Amino acid sequence: MSNLTKQALEDSLKRLLLKKPLDKITISDLTSDCGISRMAFYYHFKDIYDLVEWACLEDATKALQDKKTYDTWPEGLLQIFEVVYENKPFVLNAYRSISRERIENYLFQLTCSLIAGVVEEKSAEAAVTEEQKTFIANFYKYSFVGIMLDWIKNGMKEDYPDIVANIATVLHGNITNSIRNYAACNAEKSSAPGI
C-alpha cells in the first residue's frame, strides 16, 4: 500500500507540473488530485521536494537495473538520459524551481551507482584501495553530471544518444586505465625501501 500511495503522489505531481510550476504546487493540490489525506502525504514525504527526489530516483532505479557492468554501462547511461527526457516537463520544471544543489545531488545519486558498479567490476583483481575506487567513481560521476546538467539547462534539445555515444568514446578504456595506474602506483609504494 505504501508504494501505491507514493506512486499516486508521483503521478499527481507529474500531472500538476504540466499545468503550473513546481513552486506553485501545494501539498493540498497533490492530496486533492490523488484523493489522499495530508497526513498520508507527510507519512511518506517531508515536503514536495522530497517527493520530487523520490520520484526521480525511483524512475532511475528502474532504468538502471542490470546495467551496471563495464559492457552495459553505456546502455545504463542512455537509459538515465531516456528517463530524464521522458519526464522532460517534470525535470525542466524542477530544474527551474529547485536549487542547483538538489538537482546535482539527484543526478549524482543516479550516476554514482552506475559508475561504482563498473569500477568495482574492473578493479576486482587489482590492488587498489576503497578510497581509490571511490575517487575514480567520483571523477567520472562529476563528468557525467556536468554534461547532463548542461543538456538540461539548454532545454534538452541536443540528441541524447549522440551525447552518450560521445561519452562512451571519450571514456573507452579510461576506467580500466585509471585502476591500472593506481595499482602500479600502489605496487611502487609497497616495493620502495623504507627511509
Tab-separated table of C-alpha atoms in Angstrom:
chain	number	residue	atom	x	y	z
A	1	MET	CA	0.000	0.000	0.000
A	2	SER	CA	2.883	2.358	0.827
A	3	ASN	CA	4.382	2.209	-2.672
A	4	LEU	CA	0.929	2.650	-4.246
A	5	THR	CA	0.442	5.869	-2.290
A	6	LYS	CA	3.896	7.127	-3.255
A	7	GLN	CA	3.232	6.245	-6.890
A	8	ALA	CA	-0.144	8.034	-6.785
A	9	LEU	CA	1.559	11.145	-5.404
A	10	GLU	CA	4.239	10.976	-8.100
A	11	ASP	CA	1.583	10.651	-10.820
A	12	SER	CA	-0.318	13.620	-9.375
A	13	LEU	CA	2.828	15.696	-9.207
A	14	LYS	CA	3.670	14.974	-12.846
A	15	ARG	CA	0.096	15.831	-13.916
A	16	LEU	CA	0.125	19.087	-11.966
A	17	LEU	CA	3.545	20.054	-13.327
A	18	LEU	CA	2.042	20.125	-16.808
A	19	LYS	CA	-0.266	22.911	-15.602
A	20	LYS	CA	1.876	25.019	-13.275
A	21	PRO	CA	5.425	25.434	-11.926
A	22	LEU	CA	6.662	23.341	-9.031
A	23	ASP	CA	6.878	26.297	-6.658
A	24	LYS	CA	3.146	26.954	-7.199
A	25	ILE	CA	2.059	23.386	-6.378
A	26	THR	CA	0.897	22.839	-2.814
A	27	ILE	CA	0.551	19.695	-0.789
A	28	SER	CA	-3.208	20.342	-0.803
A	29	ASP	CA	-3.103	20.317	-4.623
A	30	LEU	CA	-1.371	16.946	-4.586
A	31	THR	CA	-3.544	15.312	-1.954
A	32	SER	CA	-6.753	16.576	-3.604
A	33	ASP	CA	-5.623	15.359	-7.008
A	34	CYS	CA	-4.924	11.809	-5.860
A	35	GLY	CA	-7.532	11.590	-3.101
A	36	ILE	CA	-5.364	11.052	-0.032
A	37	SER	CA	-5.076	12.936	3.243
A	38	ARG	CA	-2.350	15.449	4.095
A	39	MET	CA	-1.309	13.091	6.891
A	40	ALA	CA	-0.757	10.333	4.345
A	41	PHE	CA	1.474	12.676	2.366
A	42	TYR	CA	3.548	13.536	5.445
A	43	TYR	CA	3.778	9.895	6.400
A	44	HIS	CA	5.773	9.314	3.196
A	45	PHE	CA	7.459	12.655	2.434
A	46	LYS	CA	8.630	15.645	4.435
A	47	ASP	CA	7.837	18.119	1.617
A	48	ILE	CA	7.226	18.360	-2.124
A	49	TYR	CA	10.964	18.429	-2.871
A	50	ASP	CA	11.349	15.139	-1.043
A	51	LEU	CA	8.652	13.708	-3.333
A	52	VAL	CA	10.445	15.110	-6.406
A	53	GLU	CA	13.706	13.477	-5.345
A	54	TRP	CA	11.997	10.149	-4.619
A	55	ALA	CA	10.192	10.201	-7.973
A	56	CYS	CA	13.401	10.873	-9.881
A	57	LEU	CA	15.373	8.196	-8.066
A	58	GLU	CA	12.563	5.667	-8.430
A	59	ASP	CA	12.446	6.188	-12.203
A	60	ALA	CA	16.210	5.960	-12.489
A	61	THR	CA	16.491	2.832	-10.352
A	62	LYS	CA	14.066	1.063	-12.683
A	63	ALA	CA	16.040	2.234	-15.705
A	64	LEU	CA	19.417	1.074	-14.350
A	65	GLN	CA	18.509	-2.489	-13.429
A	66	ASP	CA	21.243	-4.840	-14.692
A	67	LYS	CA	23.109	-2.021	-16.475
A	68	LYS	CA	25.991	-1.501	-14.056
A	69	THR	CA	28.714	-3.551	-15.720
A	70	TYR	CA	31.572	-2.474	-17.946
A	71	ASP	CA	29.853	-3.929	-21.014
A	72	THR	CA	26.450	-2.401	-20.264
A	73	TRP	CA	27.226	0.989	-18.667
A	74	PRO	CA	26.618	2.934	-21.918
A	75	GLU	CA	23.139	1.366	-22.042
A	76	GLY	CA	22.637	2.362	-18.404
A	77	LEU	CA	23.710	5.937	-19.128
A	78	LEU	CA	21.444	6.030	-22.180
A	79	GLN	CA	18.553	4.849	-20.025
A	80	ILE	CA	19.254	7.585	-17.454
A	81	PHE	CA	19.061	10.156	-20.266
A	82	GLU	CA	15.864	8.475	-21.535
A	83	VAL	CA	14.216	8.654	-18.108
A	84	VAL	CA	15.143	12.310	-17.789
A	85	TYR	CA	13.921	13.026	-21.334
A	86	GLU	CA	10.642	11.103	-20.881
A	87	ASN	CA	9.991	13.306	-17.851
A	88	LYS	CA	11.076	16.491	-19.651
A	89	PRO	CA	8.295	18.811	-18.355
A	90	PHE	CA	8.815	17.447	-14.832
A	91	VAL	CA	12.631	17.738	-14.942
A	92	LEU	CA	12.731	21.182	-16.592
A	93	ASN	CA	10.171	22.471	-14.118
A	94	ALA	CA	12.117	21.004	-11.200
A	95	TYR	CA	15.383	22.378	-12.649
A	96	ARG	CA	13.917	25.883	-12.734
A	97	SER	CA	12.259	25.602	-9.318
A	98	ILE	CA	14.735	23.874	-7.047
A	99	SER	CA	18.285	24.718	-6.184
A	100	ARG	CA	21.075	23.523	-8.447
A	101	GLU	CA	22.499	21.633	-5.475
A	102	ARG	CA	19.359	19.469	-5.177
A	103	ILE	CA	19.372	18.689	-8.902
A	104	GLU	CA	23.089	17.846	-8.746
A	105	ASN	CA	22.542	15.562	-5.743
A	106	TYR	CA	19.770	13.755	-7.591
A	107	LEU	CA	21.943	13.284	-10.687
A	108	PHE	CA	24.923	12.242	-8.545
A	109	GLN	CA	22.817	9.517	-6.937
A	110	LEU	CA	21.729	8.289	-10.366
A	111	THR	CA	25.166	8.123	-11.907
A	112	CYS	CA	27.097	7.068	-8.817
A	113	SER	CA	25.669	3.564	-8.657
A	114	LEU	CA	26.226	3.131	-12.400
A	115	ILE	CA	29.908	4.141	-12.251
A	116	ALA	CA	30.596	2.459	-8.900
A	117	GLY	CA	29.373	-0.846	-10.348
A	118	VAL	CA	31.757	-0.549	-13.286
A	119	VAL	CA	34.719	0.457	-11.101
A	120	GLU	CA	34.019	-2.406	-8.699
A	121	GLU	CA	33.876	-4.918	-11.553
A	122	LYS	CA	37.050	-3.710	-13.263
A	123	SER	CA	39.045	-3.496	-10.014
A	124	ALA	CA	38.145	-6.981	-8.741
A	125	GLU	CA	41.665	-8.341	-9.353
A	126	ALA	CA	43.548	-5.067	-8.885
A	127	ALA	CA	45.440	-3.942	-5.805
A	128	VAL	CA	43.566	-0.674	-5.272
A	129	THR	CA	42.080	0.738	-2.098
A	130	GLU	CA	38.417	1.547	-1.483
A	131	GLU	CA	39.354	5.229	-1.363
A	132	GLN	CA	40.974	4.983	-4.786
A	133	LYS	CA	37.919	3.217	-6.232
A	134	THR	CA	35.677	5.909	-4.752
A	135	PHE	CA	37.878	8.643	-6.232
A	136	ILE	CA	37.695	7.079	-9.713
A	137	ALA	CA	33.903	6.707	-9.484
A	138	ASN	CA	33.507	10.289	-8.250
A	139	PHE	CA	35.763	11.647	-11.002
A	140	TYR	CA	33.594	10.159	-13.743
A	141	LYS	CA	30.366	10.870	-11.865
A	142	TYR	CA	31.160	14.599	-11.897
A	143	SER	CA	31.852	14.460	-15.642
A	144	PHE	CA	28.535	12.733	-16.380
A	145	VAL	CA	26.547	15.083	-14.178
A	146	GLY	CA	28.165	18.193	-15.650
A	147	ILE	CA	27.317	17.101	-19.182
A	148	MET	CA	23.759	16.181	-18.199
A	149	LEU	CA	23.224	19.488	-16.378
A	150	ASP	CA	24.330	21.409	-19.472
A	151	TRP	CA	21.907	19.354	-21.578
A	152	ILE	CA	19.028	20.064	-19.151
A	153	LYS	CA	19.952	23.759	-18.873
A	154	ASN	CA	19.808	24.031	-22.679
A	155	GLY	CA	16.289	22.596	-22.757
A	156	MET	CA	17.266	19.007	-23.658
A	157	LYS	CA	17.463	19.962	-27.338
A	158	GLU	CA	20.593	18.005	-28.231
A	159	ASP	CA	20.073	14.395	-29.269
A	160	TYR	CA	20.922	12.419	-26.123
A	161	PRO	CA	22.003	9.193	-27.909
A	162	ASP	CA	24.737	11.313	-29.540
A	163	ILE	CA	25.779	12.641	-26.126
A	164	VAL	CA	26.008	9.098	-24.732
A	165	ALA	CA	27.979	7.926	-27.802
A	166	ASN	CA	30.441	10.805	-27.281
A	167	ILE	CA	30.807	9.988	-23.582
A	168	ALA	CA	31.367	6.298	-24.384
A	169	THR	CA	34.021	7.203	-26.961
A	170	VAL	CA	35.878	9.544	-24.617
A	171	LEU	CA	35.639	7.161	-21.682
A	172	HIS	CA	36.513	3.940	-23.536
A	173	GLY	CA	39.268	2.206	-21.569
A	174	ASN	CA	39.796	5.100	-19.153
A	175	ILE	CA	38.308	3.473	-16.042
A	176	THR	CA	40.444	0.381	-16.591
A	177	ASN	CA	43.481	2.593	-17.189
A	178	SER	CA	42.783	4.583	-14.009
A	179	ILE	CA	42.620	1.368	-11.981
A	180	ARG	CA	45.841	0.124	-13.595
A	181	ASN	CA	47.584	3.421	-12.805
A	182	TYR	CA	46.560	3.236	-9.136
A	183	ALA	CA	47.622	-0.422	-8.903
A	184	ALA	CA	51.040	0.425	-10.387
A	185	CYS	CA	51.418	3.380	-8.026
A	186	ASN	CA	50.490	1.170	-5.051
A	187	ALA	CA	52.985	-1.505	-6.161
A	188	GLU	CA	55.759	1.111	-6.387
A	189	LYS	CA	54.979	2.412	-2.915
A	190	SER	CA	54.951	-1.064	-1.367
A	191	SER	CA	58.258	-2.047	-3.007
A	192	ALA	CA	60.066	1.203	-2.142
A	193	PRO	CA	62.679	0.775	0.590
A	194	GLY	CA	61.825	2.313	3.961
A	195	ILE	CA	63.524	5.525	4.951
